[in-house]
PDB file of C-alpha atoms in Angstrom:
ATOM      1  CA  UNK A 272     195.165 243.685 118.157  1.00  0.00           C
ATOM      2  CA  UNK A 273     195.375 239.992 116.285  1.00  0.00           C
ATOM      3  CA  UNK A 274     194.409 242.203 113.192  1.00  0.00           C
ATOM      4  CA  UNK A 275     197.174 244.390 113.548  1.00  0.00           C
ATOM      5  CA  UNK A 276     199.274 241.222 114.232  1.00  0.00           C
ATOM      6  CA  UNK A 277     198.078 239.398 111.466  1.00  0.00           C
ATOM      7  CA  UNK A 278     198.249 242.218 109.130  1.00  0.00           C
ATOM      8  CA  UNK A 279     200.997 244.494 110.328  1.00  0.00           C
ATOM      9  CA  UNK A 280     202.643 244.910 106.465  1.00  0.00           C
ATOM     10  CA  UNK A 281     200.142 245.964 103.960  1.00  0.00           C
ATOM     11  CA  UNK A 282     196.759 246.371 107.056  1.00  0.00           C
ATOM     12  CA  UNK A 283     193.884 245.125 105.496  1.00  0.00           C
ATOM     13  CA  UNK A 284     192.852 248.388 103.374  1.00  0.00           C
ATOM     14  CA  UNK A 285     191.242 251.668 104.127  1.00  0.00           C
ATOM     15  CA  UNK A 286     187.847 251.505 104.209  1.00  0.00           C
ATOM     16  CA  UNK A 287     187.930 247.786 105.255  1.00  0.00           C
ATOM     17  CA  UNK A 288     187.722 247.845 108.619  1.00  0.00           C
ATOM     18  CA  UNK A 289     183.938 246.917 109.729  1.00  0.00           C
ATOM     19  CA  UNK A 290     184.054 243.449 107.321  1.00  0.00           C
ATOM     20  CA  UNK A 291     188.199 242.706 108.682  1.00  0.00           C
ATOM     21  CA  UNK A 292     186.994 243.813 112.291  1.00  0.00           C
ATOM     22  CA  UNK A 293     184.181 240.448 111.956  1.00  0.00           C
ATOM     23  CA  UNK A 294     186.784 238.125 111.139  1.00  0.00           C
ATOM     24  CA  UNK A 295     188.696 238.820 114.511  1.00  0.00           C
ATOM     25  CA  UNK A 296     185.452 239.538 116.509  1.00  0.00           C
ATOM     26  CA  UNK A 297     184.968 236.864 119.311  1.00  0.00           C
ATOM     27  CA  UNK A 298     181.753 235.317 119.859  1.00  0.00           C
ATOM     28  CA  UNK A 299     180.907 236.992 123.153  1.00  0.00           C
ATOM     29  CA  UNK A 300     182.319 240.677 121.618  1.00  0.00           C
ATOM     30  CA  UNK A 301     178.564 240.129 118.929  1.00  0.00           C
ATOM     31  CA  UNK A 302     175.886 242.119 119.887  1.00  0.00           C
ATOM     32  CA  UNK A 303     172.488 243.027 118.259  1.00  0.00           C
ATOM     33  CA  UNK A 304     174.604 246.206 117.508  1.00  0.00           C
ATOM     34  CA  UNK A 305     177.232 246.583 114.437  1.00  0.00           C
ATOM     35  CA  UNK A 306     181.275 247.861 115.080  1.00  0.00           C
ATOM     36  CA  UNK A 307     181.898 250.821 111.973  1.00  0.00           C
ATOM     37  CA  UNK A 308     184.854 252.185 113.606  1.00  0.00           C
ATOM     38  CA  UNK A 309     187.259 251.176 116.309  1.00  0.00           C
ATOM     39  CA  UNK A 310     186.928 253.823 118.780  1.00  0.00           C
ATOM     40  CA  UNK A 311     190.851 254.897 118.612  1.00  0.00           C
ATOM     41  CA  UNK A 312     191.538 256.086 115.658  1.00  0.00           C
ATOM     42  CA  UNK A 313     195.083 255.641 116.180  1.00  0.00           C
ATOM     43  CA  UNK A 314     194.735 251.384 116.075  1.00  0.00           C
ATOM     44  CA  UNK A 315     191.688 251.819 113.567  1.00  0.00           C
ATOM     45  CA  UNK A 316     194.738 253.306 111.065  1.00  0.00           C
ATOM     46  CA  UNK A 317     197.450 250.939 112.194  1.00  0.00           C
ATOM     47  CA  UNK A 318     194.817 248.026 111.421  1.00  0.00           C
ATOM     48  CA  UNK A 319     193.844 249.735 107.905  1.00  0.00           C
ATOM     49  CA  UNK A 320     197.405 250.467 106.609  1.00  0.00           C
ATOM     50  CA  UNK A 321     199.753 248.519 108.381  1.00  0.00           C
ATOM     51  CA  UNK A 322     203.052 249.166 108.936  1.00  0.00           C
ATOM     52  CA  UNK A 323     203.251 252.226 106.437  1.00  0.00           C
ATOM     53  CA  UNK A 324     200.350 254.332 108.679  1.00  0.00           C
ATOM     54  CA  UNK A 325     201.983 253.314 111.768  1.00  0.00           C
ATOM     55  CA  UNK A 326     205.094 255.144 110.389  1.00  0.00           C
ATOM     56  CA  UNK A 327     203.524 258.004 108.787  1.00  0.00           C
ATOM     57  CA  UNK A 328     201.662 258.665 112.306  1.00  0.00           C
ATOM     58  CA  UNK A 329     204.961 258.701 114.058  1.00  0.00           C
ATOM     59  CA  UNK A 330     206.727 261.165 111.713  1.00  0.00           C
ATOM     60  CA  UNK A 331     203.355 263.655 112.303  1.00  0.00           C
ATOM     61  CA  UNK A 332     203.283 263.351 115.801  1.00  0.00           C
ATOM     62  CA  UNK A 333     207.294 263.718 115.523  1.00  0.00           C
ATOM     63  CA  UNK A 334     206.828 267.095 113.251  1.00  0.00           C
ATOM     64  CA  UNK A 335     204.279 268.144 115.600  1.00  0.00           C
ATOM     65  CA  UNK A 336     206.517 268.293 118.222  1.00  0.00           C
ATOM     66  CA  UNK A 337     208.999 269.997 116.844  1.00  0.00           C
ATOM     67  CA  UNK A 338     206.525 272.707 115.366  1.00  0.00           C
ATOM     68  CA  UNK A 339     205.853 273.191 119.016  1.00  0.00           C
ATOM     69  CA  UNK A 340     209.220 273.631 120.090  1.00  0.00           C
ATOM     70  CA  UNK A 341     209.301 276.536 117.142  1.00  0.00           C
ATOM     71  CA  UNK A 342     206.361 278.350 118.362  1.00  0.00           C
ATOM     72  CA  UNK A 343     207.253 281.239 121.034  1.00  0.00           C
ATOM     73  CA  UNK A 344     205.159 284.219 120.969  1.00  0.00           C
ATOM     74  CA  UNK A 345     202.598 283.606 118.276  1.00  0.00           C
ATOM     75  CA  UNK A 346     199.310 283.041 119.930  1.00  0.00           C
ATOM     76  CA  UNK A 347     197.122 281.818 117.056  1.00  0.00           C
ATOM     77  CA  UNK A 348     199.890 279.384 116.474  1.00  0.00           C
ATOM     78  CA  UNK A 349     199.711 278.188 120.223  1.00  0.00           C
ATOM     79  CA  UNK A 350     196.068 277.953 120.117  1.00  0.00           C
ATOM     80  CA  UNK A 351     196.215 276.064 116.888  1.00  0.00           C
ATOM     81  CA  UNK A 352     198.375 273.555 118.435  1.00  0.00           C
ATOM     82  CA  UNK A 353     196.205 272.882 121.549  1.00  0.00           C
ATOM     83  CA  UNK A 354     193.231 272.309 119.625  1.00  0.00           C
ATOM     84  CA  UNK A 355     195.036 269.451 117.637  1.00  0.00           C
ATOM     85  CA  UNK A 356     196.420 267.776 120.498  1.00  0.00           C
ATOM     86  CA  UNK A 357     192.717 268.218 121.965  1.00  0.00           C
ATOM     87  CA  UNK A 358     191.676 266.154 118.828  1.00  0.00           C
ATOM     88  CA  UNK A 359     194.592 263.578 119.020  1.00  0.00           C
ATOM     89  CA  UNK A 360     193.845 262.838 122.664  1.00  0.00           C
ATOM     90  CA  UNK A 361     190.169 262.651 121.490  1.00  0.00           C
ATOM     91  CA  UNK A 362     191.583 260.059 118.659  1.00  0.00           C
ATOM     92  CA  UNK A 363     192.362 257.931 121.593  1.00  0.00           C
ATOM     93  CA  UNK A 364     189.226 257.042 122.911  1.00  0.00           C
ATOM     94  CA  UNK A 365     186.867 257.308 119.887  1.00  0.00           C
ATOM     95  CA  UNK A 366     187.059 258.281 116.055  1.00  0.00           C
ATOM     96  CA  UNK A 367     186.739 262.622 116.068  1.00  0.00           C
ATOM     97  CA  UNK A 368     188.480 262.910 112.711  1.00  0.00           C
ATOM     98  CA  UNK A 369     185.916 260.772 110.256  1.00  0.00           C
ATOM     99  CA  UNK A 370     183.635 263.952 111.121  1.00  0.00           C
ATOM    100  CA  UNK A 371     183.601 266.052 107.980  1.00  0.00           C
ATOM    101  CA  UNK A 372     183.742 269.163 111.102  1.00  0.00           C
ATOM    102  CA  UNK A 373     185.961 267.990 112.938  1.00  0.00           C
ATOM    103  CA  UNK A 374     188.679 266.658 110.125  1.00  0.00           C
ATOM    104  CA  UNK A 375     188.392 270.166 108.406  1.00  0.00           C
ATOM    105  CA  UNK A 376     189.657 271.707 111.498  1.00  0.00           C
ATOM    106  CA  UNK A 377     192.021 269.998 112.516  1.00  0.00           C
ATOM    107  CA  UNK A 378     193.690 270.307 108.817  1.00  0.00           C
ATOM    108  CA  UNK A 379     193.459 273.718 109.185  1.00  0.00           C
ATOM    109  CA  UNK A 380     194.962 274.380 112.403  1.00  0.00           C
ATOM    110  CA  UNK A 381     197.799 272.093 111.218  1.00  0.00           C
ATOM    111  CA  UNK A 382     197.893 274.834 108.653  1.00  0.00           C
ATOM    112  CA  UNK A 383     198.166 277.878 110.702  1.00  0.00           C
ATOM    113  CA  UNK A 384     200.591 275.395 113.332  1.00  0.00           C
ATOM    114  CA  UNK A 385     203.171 274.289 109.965  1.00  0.00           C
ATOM    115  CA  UNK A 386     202.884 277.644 108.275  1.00  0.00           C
ATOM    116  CA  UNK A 387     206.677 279.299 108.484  1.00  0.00           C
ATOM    117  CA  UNK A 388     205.079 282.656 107.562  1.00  0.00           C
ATOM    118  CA  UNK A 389     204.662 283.388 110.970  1.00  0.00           C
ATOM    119  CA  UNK A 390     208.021 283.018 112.151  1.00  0.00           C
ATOM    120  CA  UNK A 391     209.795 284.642 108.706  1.00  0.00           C
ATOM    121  CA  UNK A 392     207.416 288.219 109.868  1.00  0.00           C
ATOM    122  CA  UNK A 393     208.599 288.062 113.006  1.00  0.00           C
ATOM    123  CA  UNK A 394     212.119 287.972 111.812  1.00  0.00           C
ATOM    124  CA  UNK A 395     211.871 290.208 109.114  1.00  0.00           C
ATOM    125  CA  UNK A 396     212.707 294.089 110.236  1.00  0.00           C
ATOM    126  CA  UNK A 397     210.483 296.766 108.424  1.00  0.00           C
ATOM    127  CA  UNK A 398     211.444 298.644 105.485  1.00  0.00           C
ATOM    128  CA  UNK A 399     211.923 302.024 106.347  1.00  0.00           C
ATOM    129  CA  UNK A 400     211.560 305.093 104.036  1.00  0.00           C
ATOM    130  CA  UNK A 401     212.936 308.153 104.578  1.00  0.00           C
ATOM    131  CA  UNK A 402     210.223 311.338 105.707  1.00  0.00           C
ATOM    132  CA  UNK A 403     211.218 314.671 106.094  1.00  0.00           C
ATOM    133  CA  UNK A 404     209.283 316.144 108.938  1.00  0.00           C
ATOM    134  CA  UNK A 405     210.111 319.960 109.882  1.00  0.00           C
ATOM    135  CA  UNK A 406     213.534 319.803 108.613  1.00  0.00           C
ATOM    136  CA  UNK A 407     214.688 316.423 110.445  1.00  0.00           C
ATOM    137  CA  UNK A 408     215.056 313.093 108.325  1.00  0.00           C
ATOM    138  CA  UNK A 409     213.332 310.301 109.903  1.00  0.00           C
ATOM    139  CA  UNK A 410     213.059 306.822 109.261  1.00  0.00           C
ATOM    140  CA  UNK A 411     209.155 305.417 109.326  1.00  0.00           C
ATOM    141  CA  UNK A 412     208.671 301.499 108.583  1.00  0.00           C
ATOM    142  CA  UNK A 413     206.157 300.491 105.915  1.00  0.00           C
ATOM    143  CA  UNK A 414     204.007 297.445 106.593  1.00  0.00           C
ATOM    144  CA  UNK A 415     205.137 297.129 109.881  1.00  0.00           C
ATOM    145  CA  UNK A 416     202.773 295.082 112.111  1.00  0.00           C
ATOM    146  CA  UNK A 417     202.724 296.454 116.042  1.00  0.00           C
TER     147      UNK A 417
END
């Protein structure tokens, strides 16, 4: 936290943290043992880019929540957003997303979770071409999903 303190404007540079994290390391904090990553990802970015990351985090986690205010009957999009909030609550408590796996996922169920052609089918209506079946005219939609 003095890091972030210290450093709240510009952080101290992505990719910096393990030789910042020594400066502000107390003496009774060094073990035989080495600190890569802060195990919340959310400080370990606040730390790294300062102010600006802080920010940027808010506005995602602000989007996010108003994606999921959008979402109503689409079940791939609610599943897509409960695996992400799996991985942010994860981000809390140690550093999920600097796995190649893990990252990859959650970028794509952002994708499926902030793509609008979900709700733009389910307000489209069907275009319908005209059939004649045993004398009547009826209407059948084309590309209509069920």
């Amino acid at each position: 936290m003095a890091g972030i303190k210290e450093n709240w404007v510009t952080g101290v540079g992505f990719g910096n943290f393990q030789k910042a994290y020594q400066i502000y390391e107390k003496e009774e904090m060094i073990f035989r043992a080495y600190v890569n990553h802060a195990h919340n990802e959310y400080l370990e970015l606040a730390f790294e880019g300062g102010v600006i990351a802080a920010i940027l985090m808010a506005l995602y986690l602000f989007l996010l929540l108003i994606a999921f205010t959008k979402i109503r009957r689409d079940a791939l999009q609610k599943t897509a957003f409960l695996s992400v909030v799996f991985l942010l609550v994860h981000s809390l408590a140690d550093y999920p997303l600097r796995t190649a796996a893990l990252a990859m996922t959650f970028a794509y169920m952002n994708a499926i979770i902030f793509h609008r052609g979900f709700a733009e089918c389910r307000n489209q209506s069907p275009e319908l071409v005209e059939v004649d079946h045993n004398g009547d005219k009826l209407f059948v939609p084309v590309g209509a999903s069920p």
